[in-house]
mmCIF file of C-alpha atoms in Angstrom:
data_model
loop_
_atom_site.group_PDB
_atom_site.id
_atom_site.type_symbol
_atom_site.label_atom_id
_atom_site.label_comp_id
_atom_site.label_asym_id
_atom_site.label_seq_id
_atom_site.Cartn_x
_atom_site.Cartn_y
_atom_site.Cartn_z
ATOM 1 C CA UNK B 1 10.118 -2.637 0.348
ATOM 2 C CA UNK B 2 11.669 -5.886 -0.720
ATOM 3 C CA UNK B 3 9.990 -9.186 0.040
ATOM 4 C CA UNK B 4 10.547 -12.799 -0.901
ATOM 5 C CA UNK B 5 7.831 -15.415 -0.469
ATOM 6 C CA UNK B 6 8.392 -19.144 -0.515
ATOM 7 C CA UNK B 7 4.919 -20.518 0.084
ATOM 8 C CA UNK B 8 6.018 -24.148 0.269
ATOM 9 C CA UNK B 9 7.354 -24.780 3.759
ATOM 10 C CA UNK B 10 8.022 -28.488 3.357
ATOM 11 C CA UNK B 11 8.078 -30.818 0.367
ATOM 12 C CA UNK B 12 8.685 -34.561 0.267
ATOM 13 C CA UNK B 13 9.361 -36.459 -2.925
ATOM 14 C CA UNK B 14 10.491 -39.942 -3.747
ATOM 15 C CA UNK B 15 13.932 -40.294 -5.244
ATOM 16 C CA UNK B 16 14.076 -39.723 -9.015
ATOM 17 C CA UNK B 17 10.970 -37.587 -9.021
ATOM 18 C CA UNK B 18 11.158 -34.003 -10.305
ATOM 19 C CA UNK B 19 10.365 -31.211 -7.875
ATOM 20 C CA UNK B 20 9.819 -27.467 -8.301
ATOM 21 C CA UNK B 21 10.430 -24.967 -5.526
ATOM 22 C CA UNK B 22 8.482 -21.738 -5.868
ATOM 23 C CA UNK B 23 9.756 -18.234 -5.229
ATOM 24 C CA UNK B 24 7.740 -15.044 -5.594
ATOM 25 C CA UNK B 25 9.307 -11.661 -4.956
ATOM 26 C CA UNK B 26 8.173 -8.087 -4.485
ATOM 27 C CA UNK B 27 10.220 -5.013 -5.271
ATOM 28 C CA UNK B 28 9.729 -1.491 -6.541
ATOM 29 C CA UNK B 29 13.141 -1.459 -8.165
ATOM 30 C CA UNK B 30 13.474 -1.956 -11.893
ATOM 31 C CA UNK B 31 16.953 -3.348 -11.384
ATOM 32 C CA UNK B 32 17.355 -6.104 -8.858
ATOM 33 C CA UNK B 33 19.076 -9.430 -8.373
ATOM 34 C CA UNK B 34 17.749 -12.861 -7.453
ATOM 35 C CA UNK B 35 19.555 -15.811 -5.899
ATOM 36 C CA UNK B 36 19.024 -19.384 -4.757
ATOM 37 C CA UNK B 37 20.904 -20.971 -1.864
ATOM 38 C CA UNK B 38 20.970 -24.469 -0.419
ATOM 39 C CA UNK B 39 21.327 -25.124 3.312
ATOM 40 C CA UNK B 40 22.250 -28.735 4.061
ATOM 41 C CA UNK B 41 21.904 -30.113 7.609
ATOM 42 C CA UNK B 42 25.379 -28.767 8.440
ATOM 43 C CA UNK B 43 23.872 -25.259 8.406
ATOM 44 C CA UNK B 44 26.202 -23.438 6.055
ATOM 45 C CA UNK B 45 24.538 -21.768 3.079
ATOM 46 C CA UNK B 46 25.731 -22.790 -0.367
ATOM 47 C CA UNK B 47 25.234 -20.466 -3.319
ATOM 48 C CA UNK B 48 23.489 -22.048 -6.327
ATOM 49 C CA UNK B 49 22.624 -19.329 -8.829
ATOM 50 C CA UNK B 50 22.069 -15.610 -9.356
ATOM 51 C CA UNK B 51 19.983 -13.794 -11.925
ATOM 52 C CA UNK B 52 19.802 -10.111 -12.901
ATOM 53 C CA UNK B 53 16.388 -8.561 -13.454
ATOM 54 C CA UNK B 54 17.224 -7.685 -17.043
ATOM 55 C CA UNK B 55 18.199 -11.248 -17.929
ATOM 56 C CA UNK B 56 15.137 -13.454 -18.229
ATOM 57 C CA UNK B 57 16.891 -16.363 -19.822
ATOM 58 C CA UNK B 58 16.223 -19.577 -18.035
ATOM 59 C CA UNK B 59 19.222 -21.571 -16.941
ATOM 60 C CA UNK B 60 20.043 -25.223 -16.644
ATOM 61 C CA UNK B 61 22.928 -26.661 -14.692
ATOM 62 C CA UNK B 62 22.954 -30.437 -14.621
ATOM 63 C CA UNK B 63 19.827 -31.572 -12.803
ATOM 64 C CA UNK B 64 19.037 -28.022 -11.701
ATOM 65 C CA UNK B 65 17.061 -25.496 -13.710
ATOM 66 C CA UNK B 66 15.657 -22.080 -12.984
ATOM 67 C CA UNK B 67 12.650 -20.322 -14.499
ATOM 68 C CA UNK B 68 12.660 -16.523 -14.142
ATOM 69 C CA UNK B 69 9.439 -14.746 -15.140
ATOM 70 C CA UNK B 70 9.240 -11.010 -14.499
ATOM 71 C CA UNK B 71 5.567 -10.920 -15.526
ATOM 72 C CA UNK B 72 4.650 -13.022 -12.498
ATOM 73 C CA UNK B 73 7.584 -11.926 -10.287
ATOM 74 C CA UNK B 74 8.666 -15.500 -9.913
ATOM 75 C CA UNK B 75 12.005 -17.280 -9.873
ATOM 76 C CA UNK B 76 11.278 -20.970 -9.541
ATOM 77 C CA UNK B 77 13.819 -23.749 -9.084
ATOM 78 C CA UNK B 78 13.380 -27.260 -10.461
ATOM 79 C CA UNK B 79 15.387 -30.329 -9.535
ATOM 80 C CA UNK B 80 15.121 -33.118 -12.045
ATOM 81 C CA UNK B 81 15.513 -36.749 -11.000
ATOM 82 C CA UNK B 82 15.925 -35.828 -7.355
ATOM 83 C CA UNK B 83 18.466 -37.586 -5.166
ATOM 84 C CA UNK B 84 18.716 -38.096 -1.429
ATOM 85 C CA UNK B 85 21.646 -35.638 -1.339
ATOM 86 C CA UNK B 86 19.263 -32.930 -2.520
ATOM 87 C CA UNK B 87 17.549 -33.024 0.872
ATOM 88 C CA UNK B 88 18.084 -29.590 2.375
ATOM 89 C CA UNK B 89 16.428 -26.255 2.997
ATOM 90 C CA UNK B 90 16.428 -24.059 -0.095
ATOM 91 C CA UNK B 91 16.302 -20.295 0.070
ATOM 92 C CA UNK B 92 15.428 -17.724 -2.531
ATOM 93 C CA UNK B 93 16.941 -14.270 -2.029
ATOM 94 C CA UNK B 94 16.560 -10.778 -3.452
ATOM 95 C CA UNK B 95 19.029 -7.915 -3.585
ATOM 96 C CA UNK B 96 17.929 -4.339 -4.228
ATOM 97 C CA UNK B 97 19.375 -2.204 -7.014
ATOM 98 C CA UNK B 98 22.105 -0.811 -4.763
ATOM 99 C CA UNK B 99 23.118 -4.316 -3.866
ATOM 100 C CA UNK B 100 23.355 -3.358 -0.216
ATOM 101 C CA UNK B 101 20.215 -5.012 1.125
ATOM 102 C CA UNK B 102 19.941 -8.768 0.741
ATOM 103 C CA UNK B 103 16.692 -10.438 1.747
ATOM 104 C CA UNK B 104 15.866 -14.119 2.038
ATOM 105 C CA UNK B 105 12.597 -15.981 1.862
ATOM 106 C CA UNK B 106 11.511 -18.299 4.647
ATOM 107 C CA UNK B 107 12.906 -21.323 2.864
ATOM 108 C CA UNK B 108 11.512 -24.617 1.612
ATOM 109 C CA UNK B 109 12.567 -27.807 3.330
ATOM 110 C CA UNK B 110 12.972 -30.557 0.757
ATOM 111 C CA UNK B 111 13.128 -34.201 1.777
ATOM 112 C CA UNK B 112 13.983 -36.782 -0.849
ATOM 113 C CA UNK B 113 12.909 -40.242 0.224
ATOM 114 C CA UNK B 114 14.978 -43.172 -1.017
ATOM 115 C CA UNK A 1 36.796 -16.664 -3.189
ATOM 116 C CA UNK A 2 36.031 -15.317 0.234
ATOM 117 C CA UNK A 3 36.313 -17.174 3.515
ATOM 118 C CA UNK A 4 34.125 -16.162 6.415
ATOM 119 C CA UNK A 5 35.214 -17.041 9.944
ATOM 120 C CA UNK A 6 32.640 -17.055 12.688
ATOM 121 C CA UNK A 7 33.045 -18.012 16.286
ATOM 122 C CA UNK A 8 32.081 -19.588 18.501
ATOM 123 C CA UNK A 9 30.184 -22.367 16.757
ATOM 124 C CA UNK A 10 27.875 -22.916 19.708
ATOM 125 C CA UNK A 11 27.125 -20.811 22.739
ATOM 126 C CA UNK A 12 24.887 -21.220 25.762
ATOM 127 C CA UNK A 13 24.287 -18.032 27.712
ATOM 128 C CA UNK A 14 22.002 -17.151 30.634
ATOM 129 C CA UNK A 15 19.286 -14.565 30.287
ATOM 130 C CA UNK A 16 20.619 -11.109 31.047
ATOM 131 C CA UNK A 17 24.201 -11.875 30.133
ATOM 132 C CA UNK A 18 26.099 -9.965 27.427
ATOM 133 C CA UNK A 19 26.875 -11.291 23.972
ATOM 134 C CA UNK A 20 29.638 -10.769 21.480
ATOM 135 C CA UNK A 21 29.816 -12.726 18.222
ATOM 136 C CA UNK A 22 32.664 -12.033 15.876
ATOM 137 C CA UNK A 23 32.945 -12.462 12.151
ATOM 138 C CA UNK A 24 36.073 -11.919 10.073
ATOM 139 C CA UNK A 25 36.484 -12.123 6.346
ATOM 140 C CA UNK A 26 39.422 -13.236 4.214
ATOM 141 C CA UNK A 27 39.995 -12.954 0.497
ATOM 142 C CA UNK A 28 38.354 -9.621 -0.187
ATOM 143 C CA UNK A 29 38.437 -5.959 0.755
ATOM 144 C CA UNK A 30 35.695 -3.431 1.416
ATOM 145 C CA UNK A 31 32.908 -6.030 1.354
ATOM 146 C CA UNK A 32 29.314 -5.526 2.374
ATOM 147 C CA UNK A 33 28.806 -7.453 5.603
ATOM 148 C CA UNK A 34 25.587 -8.894 6.987
ATOM 149 C CA UNK A 35 24.239 -10.485 10.150
ATOM 150 C CA UNK A 36 21.266 -12.831 9.850
ATOM 151 C CA UNK A 37 19.333 -14.786 12.445
ATOM 152 C CA UNK A 38 17.628 -18.053 11.686
ATOM 153 C CA UNK A 39 15.045 -18.921 14.308
ATOM 154 C CA UNK A 40 13.261 -22.250 14.541
ATOM 155 C CA UNK A 41 15.682 -23.716 11.998
ATOM 156 C CA UNK A 42 14.209 -21.922 9.035
ATOM 157 C CA UNK A 43 13.806 -18.359 7.746
ATOM 158 C CA UNK A 44 16.752 -15.983 7.543
ATOM 159 C CA UNK A 45 16.024 -12.625 9.083
ATOM 160 C CA UNK A 46 18.334 -9.785 8.100
ATOM 161 C CA UNK A 47 19.440 -8.047 11.302
ATOM 162 C CA UNK A 48 22.186 -5.646 10.241
ATOM 163 C CA UNK A 49 24.241 -4.785 7.221
ATOM 164 C CA UNK A 50 27.308 -2.648 6.734
ATOM 165 C CA UNK A 51 28.732 -1.082 3.592
ATOM 166 C CA UNK A 52 31.898 0.192 5.271
ATOM 167 C CA UNK A 53 33.826 0.735 8.496
ATOM 168 C CA UNK A 54 31.605 2.275 11.141
ATOM 169 C CA UNK A 55 28.533 2.181 8.873
ATOM 170 C CA UNK A 56 25.745 0.042 10.266
ATOM 171 C CA UNK A 57 22.176 -0.250 9.037
ATOM 172 C CA UNK A 58 19.637 -1.917 11.290
ATOM 173 C CA UNK A 59 16.753 -3.775 9.728
ATOM 174 C CA UNK A 60 14.873 -4.795 12.846
ATOM 175 C CA UNK A 61 14.836 -2.822 16.107
ATOM 176 C CA UNK A 62 15.704 -5.193 18.896
ATOM 177 C CA UNK A 63 17.965 -6.128 21.696
ATOM 178 C CA UNK A 64 21.028 -6.463 19.485
ATOM 179 C CA UNK A 65 23.607 -4.094 18.032
ATOM 180 C CA UNK A 66 26.374 -4.422 15.479
ATOM 181 C CA UNK A 67 29.716 -2.768 14.919
ATOM 182 C CA UNK A 68 32.352 -2.786 12.206
ATOM 183 C CA UNK A 69 35.621 -1.632 13.729
ATOM 184 C CA UNK A 70 37.735 -2.840 10.806
ATOM 185 C CA UNK A 71 37.090 -3.402 7.120
ATOM 186 C CA UNK A 72 36.803 -7.173 7.444
ATOM 187 C CA UNK A 73 35.478 -7.485 10.976
ATOM 188 C CA UNK A 74 31.826 -7.461 11.939
ATOM 189 C CA UNK A 75 30.626 -7.872 15.516
ATOM 190 C CA UNK A 76 27.169 -8.643 16.847
ATOM 191 C CA UNK A 77 26.530 -7.659 20.452
ATOM 192 C CA UNK A 78 23.966 -7.489 23.157
ATOM 193 C CA UNK A 79 24.157 -5.968 26.634
ATOM 194 C CA UNK A 80 21.468 -8.254 28.068
ATOM 195 C CA UNK A 81 20.293 -11.365 26.303
ATOM 196 C CA UNK A 82 16.644 -12.379 26.158
ATOM 197 C CA UNK A 83 15.245 -15.862 25.688
ATOM 198 C CA UNK A 84 13.965 -14.742 22.287
ATOM 199 C CA UNK A 85 17.539 -14.067 21.161
ATOM 200 C CA UNK A 86 18.126 -17.796 20.824
ATOM 201 C CA UNK A 87 18.781 -18.883 17.257
ATOM 202 C CA UNK A 88 21.326 -19.584 14.585
ATOM 203 C CA UNK A 89 23.341 -16.507 13.664
ATOM 204 C CA UNK A 90 24.994 -16.246 10.294
ATOM 205 C CA UNK A 91 27.505 -13.720 9.032
ATOM 206 C CA UNK A 92 27.744 -13.047 5.306
ATOM 207 C CA UNK A 93 30.007 -11.070 3.011
ATOM 208 C CA UNK A 94 29.440 -9.744 -0.492
ATOM 209 C CA UNK A 95 32.137 -8.221 -2.627
ATOM 210 C CA UNK A 96 31.007 -5.360 -4.820
ATOM 211 C CA UNK A 97 27.352 -5.947 -3.866
ATOM 212 C CA UNK A 98 24.796 -5.689 -6.688
ATOM 213 C CA UNK A 99 24.703 -9.034 -8.450
ATOM 214 C CA UNK A 100 27.459 -10.756 -6.503
ATOM 215 C CA UNK A 101 26.564 -13.678 -4.328
ATOM 216 C CA UNK A 102 27.014 -13.670 -0.586
ATOM 217 C CA UNK A 103 29.430 -15.994 1.158
ATOM 218 C CA UNK A 104 28.392 -17.294 4.542
ATOM 219 C CA UNK A 105 30.180 -18.371 7.666
ATOM 220 C CA UNK A 106 29.501 -21.615 9.472
ATOM 221 C CA UNK A 107 27.145 -19.904 11.881
ATOM 222 C CA UNK A 108 26.827 -19.663 15.648
ATOM 223 C CA UNK A 109 24.073 -21.531 17.428
ATOM 224 C CA UNK A 110 23.080 -19.446 20.428
ATOM 225 C CA UNK A 111 20.891 -20.831 23.180
ATOM 226 C CA UNK A 112 19.748 -18.444 25.867
ATOM 227 C CA UNK A 113 18.711 -20.234 29.038
#
């Protein structure tokens, strides 16, 4: 069975601080796909990044970076120099090897305080 | 990219009444379609997914059902709503599945009273 765990339910940081959102996944598949989404107060989910299980390269996009480690089944997300606009709920998601099932974690609510 | 239309945006229904939420997709063909529920403003629970017309997989046995009468139409229904059905319902579409991202609709906020 597929499972995604985001142990941090709520995080508050002061603007310009760095923050890391944790994601731990469980799967029996050797091929799988990981994603991060952002849900601002409007409610609509915004896609941020995807990663294939056979690609462990970390990725940086502006202030965002992602650390994928198969050895610990983790796919953590770091925001550098956080801004108030980063305040949102962030979800980690896992897709099985068929790509049909698509599971989300419980989300981490991030509040950036000005 | 894909556009997901969901309606209505908000809905207040009495306990025991029926429900029909519709989702239509533009900009793709033969997508995988998904219904999620977000209760208490947080976690996304996968309710149903469909890989094709008439093909529905249920993740959680409950008071709800789903149907896919057309390639880009996905409907969530209930014959009799329960208070516990309240939540934020999101429809999503993925083209080609596997490593493709899902696109989401704006969601429907359902309150059962």
